[in-house]
PDB file of C-alpha atoms in Angstrom:
ATOM      1  CA  UNK A 880     -11.345  11.135 -10.144  1.00 91.00           C
ATOM      2  CA  UNK A 881     -11.333   7.090  -9.291  1.00 95.00           C
ATOM      3  CA  UNK A 882     -12.846   6.492  -5.847  1.00 97.00           C
ATOM      4  CA  UNK A 883     -12.501   3.180  -3.857  1.00 98.00           C
ATOM      5  CA  UNK A 884     -15.058   2.544  -0.765  1.00 98.00           C
ATOM      6  CA  UNK A 885     -14.662  -0.390   1.445  1.00 98.00           C
ATOM      7  CA  UNK A 886     -17.654  -2.013   3.077  1.00 98.00           C
ATOM      8  CA  UNK A 887     -18.374  -5.046   5.208  1.00 97.00           C
ATOM      9  CA  UNK A 888     -18.686  -5.963   8.868  1.00 97.00           C
ATOM     10  CA  UNK A 889     -16.308  -4.343  11.657  1.00 96.00           C
ATOM     11  CA  UNK A 890     -16.631  -7.149  13.784  1.00 98.00           C
ATOM     12  CA  UNK A 891     -15.705 -10.759  13.023  1.00 98.00           C
ATOM     13  CA  UNK A 892     -15.361 -13.816  15.369  1.00 98.00           C
ATOM     14  CA  UNK A 893     -12.069 -15.820  15.468  1.00 97.00           C
ATOM     15  CA  UNK A 894     -12.232 -18.871  13.308  1.00 97.00           C
ATOM     16  CA  UNK A 895     -14.799 -17.243  11.220  1.00 98.00           C
ATOM     17  CA  UNK A 896     -14.355 -15.793   7.743  1.00 98.00           C
ATOM     18  CA  UNK A 897     -13.754 -12.074   6.863  1.00 98.00           C
ATOM     19  CA  UNK A 898     -15.704 -10.520   3.941  1.00 98.00           C
ATOM     20  CA  UNK A 899     -14.994  -7.309   2.492  1.00 98.00           C
ATOM     21  CA  UNK A 900     -15.928  -5.418  -0.988  1.00 98.00           C
ATOM     22  CA  UNK A 901     -14.642  -2.432  -2.405  1.00 98.00           C
ATOM     23  CA  UNK A 902     -16.763  -0.533  -4.688  1.00 98.00           C
ATOM     24  CA  UNK A 903     -15.210   1.427  -7.438  1.00 97.00           C
ATOM     25  CA  UNK A 904     -16.663   5.006  -8.843  1.00 97.00           C
ATOM     26  CA  UNK A 905     -15.309   7.430 -11.363  1.00 95.00           C
ATOM     27  CA  UNK A 906     -13.415   4.555 -13.455  1.00 93.00           C
ATOM     28  CA  UNK A 907     -14.199   0.624 -14.383  1.00 94.00           C
ATOM     29  CA  UNK A 908     -12.968  -2.426 -12.841  1.00 94.00           C
ATOM     30  CA  UNK A 909     -12.400  -3.344 -16.421  1.00 91.00           C
ATOM     31  CA  UNK A 910      -8.946  -2.497 -16.775  1.00 83.00           C
ATOM     32  CA  UNK A 911      -5.723  -2.426 -14.139  1.00 90.00           C
ATOM     33  CA  UNK A 912      -5.353  -4.759 -11.379  1.00 95.00           C
ATOM     34  CA  UNK A 913      -7.189  -3.968  -7.825  1.00 97.00           C
ATOM     35  CA  UNK A 914      -5.657  -4.923  -4.683  1.00 98.00           C
ATOM     36  CA  UNK A 915      -6.168  -5.220  -0.965  1.00 98.00           C
ATOM     37  CA  UNK A 916      -3.567  -4.094   1.535  1.00 98.00           C
ATOM     38  CA  UNK A 917      -4.016  -4.400   5.544  1.00 98.00           C
ATOM     39  CA  UNK A 918      -2.770  -2.272   8.448  1.00 98.00           C
ATOM     40  CA  UNK A 919      -2.712  -3.471  12.015  1.00 97.00           C
ATOM     41  CA  UNK A 920      -3.099  -1.051  14.761  1.00 96.00           C
ATOM     42  CA  UNK A 921       0.012   0.995  15.309  1.00 95.00           C
ATOM     43  CA  UNK A 922       2.025  -0.872  12.706  1.00 96.00           C
ATOM     44  CA  UNK A 923       3.136  -0.953   8.775  1.00 96.00           C
ATOM     45  CA  UNK A 924       1.316  -1.981   5.607  1.00 97.00           C
ATOM     46  CA  UNK A 925       1.031  -5.354   4.395  1.00 97.00           C
ATOM     47  CA  UNK A 926      -0.090  -6.430   0.848  1.00 97.00           C
ATOM     48  CA  UNK A 927      -2.638  -9.260   0.477  1.00 98.00           C
ATOM     49  CA  UNK A 928      -2.908  -9.509  -2.875  1.00 97.00           C
ATOM     50  CA  UNK A 929      -4.759  -8.331  -6.242  1.00 96.00           C
ATOM     51  CA  UNK A 930      -7.309  -9.381  -8.564  1.00 96.00           C
ATOM     52  CA  UNK A 931      -7.350  -8.545 -12.572  1.00 94.00           C
ATOM     53  CA  UNK A 932     -10.729  -8.167 -14.118  1.00 90.00           C
ATOM     54  CA  UNK A 933     -10.706 -11.698 -15.779  1.00 91.00           C
ATOM     55  CA  UNK A 934     -10.721 -13.079 -12.604  1.00 88.00           C
ATOM     56  CA  UNK A 935      -6.959 -13.958 -12.097  1.00 93.00           C
ATOM     57  CA  UNK A 936      -5.331 -13.016  -8.794  1.00 95.00           C
ATOM     58  CA  UNK A 937      -2.164 -13.067  -7.040  1.00 94.00           C
ATOM     59  CA  UNK A 938      -1.590 -13.085  -3.279  1.00 96.00           C
ATOM     60  CA  UNK A 939       0.649 -12.953  -0.488  1.00 96.00           C
ATOM     61  CA  UNK A 940       2.575 -16.268  -0.056  1.00 95.00           C
ATOM     62  CA  UNK A 941       1.838 -15.739   3.853  1.00 95.00           C
ATOM     63  CA  UNK A 942      -1.759 -15.345   3.550  1.00 97.00           C
ATOM     64  CA  UNK A 943      -2.769 -17.395   0.347  1.00 96.00           C
ATOM     65  CA  UNK A 944      -4.042 -20.368   2.102  1.00 97.00           C
ATOM     66  CA  UNK A 945      -6.562 -18.205   3.830  1.00 98.00           C
ATOM     67  CA  UNK A 946      -7.501 -15.768   1.272  1.00 98.00           C
ATOM     68  CA  UNK A 947      -9.959 -15.600  -1.986  1.00 98.00           C
ATOM     69  CA  UNK A 948     -10.285 -12.400  -4.041  1.00 97.00           C
ATOM     70  CA  UNK A 949     -12.939 -11.909  -6.286  1.00 96.00           C
ATOM     71  CA  UNK A 950     -14.356  -9.396  -8.852  1.00 96.00           C
ATOM     72  CA  UNK A 951     -17.870  -8.480 -10.053  1.00 95.00           C
ATOM     73  CA  UNK A 952     -17.574  -6.340 -13.202  1.00 94.00           C
ATOM     74  CA  UNK A 953     -21.209  -6.020 -13.475  1.00 95.00           C
ATOM     75  CA  UNK A 954     -21.152  -3.956 -10.129  1.00 96.00           C
ATOM     76  CA  UNK A 955     -17.765  -2.547 -10.668  1.00 96.00           C
ATOM     77  CA  UNK A 956     -16.955  -4.002  -7.154  1.00 97.00           C
ATOM     78  CA  UNK A 957     -14.137  -6.688  -5.951  1.00 97.00           C
ATOM     79  CA  UNK A 958     -14.044  -8.214  -2.915  1.00 98.00           C
ATOM     80  CA  UNK A 959     -11.890  -9.979  -0.004  1.00 98.00           C
ATOM     81  CA  UNK A 960     -12.491 -13.210   1.696  1.00 98.00           C
ATOM     82  CA  UNK A 961      -9.982 -14.178   4.572  1.00 98.00           C
ATOM     83  CA  UNK A 962     -10.973 -17.628   6.494  1.00 97.00           C
ATOM     84  CA  UNK A 963     -10.136 -18.637   9.793  1.00 98.00           C
ATOM     85  CA  UNK A 964      -9.420 -15.308  11.291  1.00 98.00           C
ATOM     86  CA  UNK A 965      -7.586 -14.596  14.787  1.00 98.00           C
ATOM     87  CA  UNK A 966      -6.668 -11.646  16.510  1.00 98.00           C
ATOM     88  CA  UNK A 967      -3.255 -11.066  14.531  1.00 97.00           C
ATOM     89  CA  UNK A 968      -5.799 -10.282  11.399  1.00 98.00           C
ATOM     90  CA  UNK A 969      -7.470  -7.121  13.306  1.00 98.00           C
ATOM     91  CA  UNK A 970      -6.438  -4.184  11.193  1.00 98.00           C
ATOM     92  CA  UNK A 971      -7.634  -1.513   8.799  1.00 98.00           C
ATOM     93  CA  UNK A 972      -8.233  -2.992   5.343  1.00 98.00           C
ATOM     94  CA  UNK A 973      -7.442  -0.857   2.190  1.00 98.00           C
ATOM     95  CA  UNK A 974      -8.515  -1.492  -1.219  1.00 98.00           C
ATOM     96  CA  UNK A 975      -6.470   0.189  -3.879  1.00 98.00           C
ATOM     97  CA  UNK A 976      -5.860   0.248  -7.699  1.00 97.00           C
ATOM     98  CA  UNK A 977      -2.740  -0.991  -8.972  1.00 96.00           C
ATOM     99  CA  UNK A 978      -0.974   0.236 -11.979  1.00 94.00           C
ATOM    100  CA  UNK A 979       1.388  -2.729 -12.897  1.00 89.00           C
ATOM    101  CA  UNK A 980       4.241  -2.867 -15.382  1.00 87.00           C
ATOM    102  CA  UNK A 981       7.146  -5.479 -16.103  1.00 88.00           C
ATOM    103  CA  UNK A 982       9.153  -3.642 -13.754  1.00 91.00           C
ATOM    104  CA  UNK A 983       6.650  -2.874 -10.727  1.00 91.00           C
ATOM    105  CA  UNK A 984       3.429  -2.091  -9.327  1.00 94.00           C
ATOM    106  CA  UNK A 985       1.960   1.316  -8.202  1.00 97.00           C
ATOM    107  CA  UNK A 986      -1.023   1.591  -5.614  1.00 98.00           C
ATOM    108  CA  UNK A 987      -2.217   4.697  -7.166  1.00 96.00           C
ATOM    109  CA  UNK A 988      -5.577   4.872  -5.940  1.00 97.00           C
ATOM    110  CA  UNK A 989      -6.921   3.884  -2.296  1.00 98.00           C
ATOM    111  CA  UNK A 990     -10.030   3.535  -0.417  1.00 98.00           C
ATOM    112  CA  UNK A 991     -10.420   5.394   3.277  1.00 98.00           C
ATOM    113  CA  UNK A 992     -10.001   1.943   4.777  1.00 98.00           C
ATOM    114  CA  UNK A 993     -12.286  -0.035   7.311  1.00 98.00           C
ATOM    115  CA  UNK A 994     -11.396  -1.049  10.508  1.00 98.00           C
ATOM    116  CA  UNK A 995     -12.013  -4.771  10.918  1.00 98.00           C
ATOM    117  CA  UNK A 996     -11.587  -6.463  14.801  1.00 98.00           C
ATOM    118  CA  UNK A 997     -11.491 -10.018  15.333  1.00 98.00           C
ATOM    119  CA  UNK A 998     -12.837 -10.759  18.629  1.00 97.00           C
ATOM    120  CA  UNK A 999     -15.372 -12.992  20.265  1.00 95.00           C
TER     121      UNK A 999
ATOM    122  CA  UNK B 891       6.889  -9.149   8.024  1.00 58.00           C
ATOM    123  CA  UNK B 892       8.586  -6.279   5.703  1.00 70.00           C
ATOM    124  CA  UNK B 893      11.622  -7.022   3.493  1.00 85.00           C
ATOM    125  CA  UNK B 894      12.510  -3.322   3.019  1.00 97.00           C
ATOM    126  CA  UNK B 895      13.893  -1.683   6.001  1.00 97.00           C
ATOM    127  CA  UNK B 896      13.590   1.969   6.838  1.00 98.00           C
ATOM    128  CA  UNK B 897      14.138   3.991  10.319  1.00 98.00           C
ATOM    129  CA  UNK B 898      11.393   3.814  12.569  1.00 97.00           C
ATOM    130  CA  UNK B 899      11.971   7.986  12.724  1.00 98.00           C
ATOM    131  CA  UNK B 900      13.606  10.864  11.434  1.00 98.00           C
ATOM    132  CA  UNK B 901      13.395  14.668  12.582  1.00 97.00           C
ATOM    133  CA  UNK B 902      14.050  17.918  11.316  1.00 96.00           C
ATOM    134  CA  UNK B 903      13.285  21.929  12.127  1.00 97.00           C
ATOM    135  CA  UNK B 904      11.070  23.795   9.796  1.00 97.00           C
ATOM    136  CA  UNK B 905      12.979  24.408   6.338  1.00 97.00           C
ATOM    137  CA  UNK B 906      15.544  22.071   6.700  1.00 97.00           C
ATOM    138  CA  UNK B 907      16.036  18.785   4.594  1.00 97.00           C
ATOM    139  CA  UNK B 908      15.584  15.040   5.736  1.00 98.00           C
ATOM    140  CA  UNK B 909      16.251  12.132   4.043  1.00 98.00           C
ATOM    141  CA  UNK B 910      14.698   8.539   4.552  1.00 98.00           C
ATOM    142  CA  UNK B 911      16.586   5.514   3.332  1.00 98.00           C
ATOM    143  CA  UNK B 912      14.679   2.288   2.203  1.00 98.00           C
ATOM    144  CA  UNK B 913      17.002  -0.693   2.067  1.00 98.00           C
ATOM    145  CA  UNK B 914      15.934  -3.471  -0.026  1.00 97.00           C
ATOM    146  CA  UNK B 915      17.957  -6.763  -1.676  1.00 96.00           C
ATOM    147  CA  UNK B 916      18.385  -8.501  -4.901  1.00 95.00           C
ATOM    148  CA  UNK B 917      15.312  -9.747  -5.008  1.00 95.00           C
ATOM    149  CA  UNK B 918      13.528  -6.497  -5.024  1.00 96.00           C
ATOM    150  CA  UNK B 919      15.070  -2.741  -5.602  1.00 97.00           C
ATOM    151  CA  UNK B 920      18.361  -4.537  -6.432  1.00 96.00           C
ATOM    152  CA  UNK B 921      16.599  -6.597  -9.023  1.00 96.00           C
ATOM    153  CA  UNK B 922      15.770  -3.400 -10.823  1.00 96.00           C
ATOM    154  CA  UNK B 923      12.071  -3.075  -9.636  1.00 97.00           C
ATOM    155  CA  UNK B 924      10.806   0.401  -9.355  1.00 97.00           C
ATOM    156  CA  UNK B 925      10.281   1.801  -6.134  1.00 98.00           C
ATOM    157  CA  UNK B 926       7.034   4.178  -4.593  1.00 98.00           C
ATOM    158  CA  UNK B 927       6.794   5.964  -1.852  1.00 98.00           C
ATOM    159  CA  UNK B 928       3.672   6.986  -0.085  1.00 98.00           C
ATOM    160  CA  UNK B 929       2.806   9.034   2.560  1.00 98.00           C
ATOM    161  CA  UNK B 930       0.456   8.487   5.608  1.00 98.00           C
ATOM    162  CA  UNK B 931      -0.966  11.484   7.228  1.00 97.00           C
ATOM    163  CA  UNK B 932      -2.330  11.014  10.685  1.00 94.00           C
ATOM    164  CA  UNK B 933      -5.805   8.960  10.962  1.00 94.00           C
ATOM    165  CA  UNK B 934      -5.696   8.467   7.101  1.00 97.00           C
ATOM    166  CA  UNK B 935      -5.223   6.471   4.214  1.00 98.00           C
ATOM    167  CA  UNK B 936      -1.562   6.316   2.480  1.00 98.00           C
ATOM    168  CA  UNK B 937      -1.225   8.502  -0.706  1.00 98.00           C
ATOM    169  CA  UNK B 938       0.711   8.061  -3.400  1.00 98.00           C
ATOM    170  CA  UNK B 939       3.929  10.406  -3.049  1.00 98.00           C
ATOM    171  CA  UNK B 940       6.583   9.339  -5.733  1.00 98.00           C
ATOM    172  CA  UNK B 941       5.994   6.451  -8.479  1.00 97.00           C
ATOM    173  CA  UNK B 942       8.743   4.900 -10.691  1.00 96.00           C
ATOM    174  CA  UNK B 943      11.593   5.658  -8.374  1.00 96.00           C
ATOM    175  CA  UNK B 944      11.744   9.341  -9.003  1.00 97.00           C
ATOM    176  CA  UNK B 945       8.109  10.725 -10.539  1.00 96.00           C
ATOM    177  CA  UNK B 946       5.554  12.830  -8.762  1.00 97.00           C
ATOM    178  CA  UNK B 947       1.998  12.481  -9.330  1.00 96.00           C
ATOM    179  CA  UNK B 948       0.384  15.887 -10.162  1.00 96.00           C
ATOM    180  CA  UNK B 949      -0.134  18.028  -7.042  1.00 95.00           C
ATOM    181  CA  UNK B 950       2.504  16.377  -4.973  1.00 97.00           C
ATOM    182  CA  UNK B 951       5.223  19.424  -4.254  1.00 96.00           C
ATOM    183  CA  UNK B 952       8.684  19.387  -5.493  1.00 96.00           C
ATOM    184  CA  UNK B 953       9.756  19.487  -2.009  1.00 97.00           C
ATOM    185  CA  UNK B 954       9.686  15.745  -2.361  1.00 98.00           C
ATOM    186  CA  UNK B 955      12.004  14.047  -4.443  1.00 98.00           C
ATOM    187  CA  UNK B 956      12.951  10.277  -4.922  1.00 98.00           C
ATOM    188  CA  UNK B 957      16.178   8.578  -5.847  1.00 97.00           C
ATOM    189  CA  UNK B 958      17.382   4.838  -6.220  1.00 97.00           C
ATOM    190  CA  UNK B 959      20.527   3.085  -6.195  1.00 94.00           C
ATOM    191  CA  UNK B 960      21.895  -0.275  -6.143  1.00 94.00           C
ATOM    192  CA  UNK B 961      19.547  -2.106  -3.714  1.00 96.00           C
ATOM    193  CA  UNK B 962      18.377   0.880  -1.749  1.00 97.00           C
ATOM    194  CA  UNK B 963      15.831   3.661  -2.397  1.00 98.00           C
ATOM    195  CA  UNK B 964      15.536   7.122  -0.751  1.00 98.00           C
ATOM    196  CA  UNK B 965      12.860   9.979  -0.320  1.00 98.00           C
ATOM    197  CA  UNK B 966      14.214  13.903   0.540  1.00 98.00           C
ATOM    198  CA  UNK B 967      12.016  16.580   1.644  1.00 98.00           C
ATOM    199  CA  UNK B 968      13.428  19.911   1.400  1.00 97.00           C
ATOM    200  CA  UNK B 969      11.981  22.887   3.236  1.00 96.00           C
ATOM    201  CA  UNK B 970      10.191  20.842   5.777  1.00 97.00           C
ATOM    202  CA  UNK B 971       6.689  22.086   6.987  1.00 97.00           C
ATOM    203  CA  UNK B 972       4.864  21.086  10.051  1.00 97.00           C
ATOM    204  CA  UNK B 973       2.327  19.741   7.257  1.00 96.00           C
ATOM    205  CA  UNK B 974       5.006  16.979   6.322  1.00 97.00           C
ATOM    206  CA  UNK B 975       4.363  15.269   9.720  1.00 97.00           C
ATOM    207  CA  UNK B 976       3.317  11.734   9.000  1.00 98.00           C
ATOM    208  CA  UNK B 977       4.447   8.007   8.243  1.00 98.00           C
ATOM    209  CA  UNK B 978       6.079   7.373   4.916  1.00 98.00           C
ATOM    210  CA  UNK B 979       6.376   4.075   3.564  1.00 98.00           C
ATOM    211  CA  UNK B 980       8.520   2.837   0.331  1.00 98.00           C
ATOM    212  CA  UNK B 981       7.273  -0.054  -1.610  1.00 98.00           C
ATOM    213  CA  UNK B 982       8.373  -2.155  -4.628  1.00 98.00           C
ATOM    214  CA  UNK B 983       7.987  -5.387  -6.027  1.00 96.00           C
ATOM    215  CA  UNK B 984       9.743  -8.753  -5.125  1.00 95.00           C
ATOM    216  CA  UNK B 985      10.494 -11.401  -7.471  1.00 94.00           C
ATOM    217  CA  UNK B 986      11.053 -13.782  -4.599  1.00 93.00           C
ATOM    218  CA  UNK B 987       7.933 -13.335  -3.158  1.00 91.00           C
ATOM    219  CA  UNK B 988       6.269 -12.802  -6.488  1.00 91.00           C
ATOM    220  CA  UNK B 989       4.158  -9.754  -5.084  1.00 94.00           C
ATOM    221  CA  UNK B 990       4.416  -6.103  -3.733  1.00 96.00           C
ATOM    222  CA  UNK B 991       6.487  -5.361  -0.476  1.00 97.00           C
ATOM    223  CA  UNK B 992       6.395  -2.557   1.636  1.00 98.00           C
ATOM    224  CA  UNK B 993       8.952  -0.864   3.888  1.00 98.00           C
ATOM    225  CA  UNK B 994       8.788  -0.761   7.538  1.00 97.00           C
ATOM    226  CA  UNK B 995       7.514   2.574   7.792  1.00 98.00           C
ATOM    227  CA  UNK B 996       9.591   5.926   8.922  1.00 98.00           C
ATOM    228  CA  UNK B 997       7.634   8.675  10.993  1.00 98.00           C
ATOM    229  CA  UNK B 998       8.902  12.404  10.207  1.00 98.00           C
ATOM    230  CA  UNK B 999       8.502  14.710  12.934  1.00 97.00           C
ATOM    231  CA  UNK B1000       8.795  18.530  12.502  1.00 97.00           C
ATOM    232  CA  UNK B1001      10.956  19.955  15.447  1.00 95.00           C
TER     233      UNK B1001
END
């Protein structure tokens, strides 16, 4: 059974960089795409982007200028960095596995999520 | 902002049938991209409920079913149970945005 676990600081100051890591167990990151999704308190889900084991990535156009996704196959982990954060970036951040096909993307396994608060 | 529209809430009595519509456009559902549905129980992460428009992952009761037509999709829950109280989100790929998009989410309340 594939399991994902997010880790990283729960509090980030405005204008600084948010950094999260997702550790995958029960399967290898050297297959599939791996994604980050966030959910502001009391609101809906927003796709941030995904990364492939080759290092190639695709980003939500609305966040692309501030987001970098990377992957470390030796540690079976992938990571999110989001720069110049504001209070609007306060959210629960989820990592998820993506099953991609020519006609769609399915997020079939999710981490439990980690709350990141942006505040001074 | 979400490009897939869902009603904020639906409700039904135990045992009843409820449906949740998901309205998209010609760049996502209408372009032929598959639709997925996720169930988010209070305080937990979303879980895959329906994939590729109509398929249920192992372990999902057959009370849940999905359909798709033109630029819309729909999730039906038959024999509504108290444990079905949750938020439900549709999701698809958008060719114009070149990435995944989620619906606005629907809260299901069992009366």
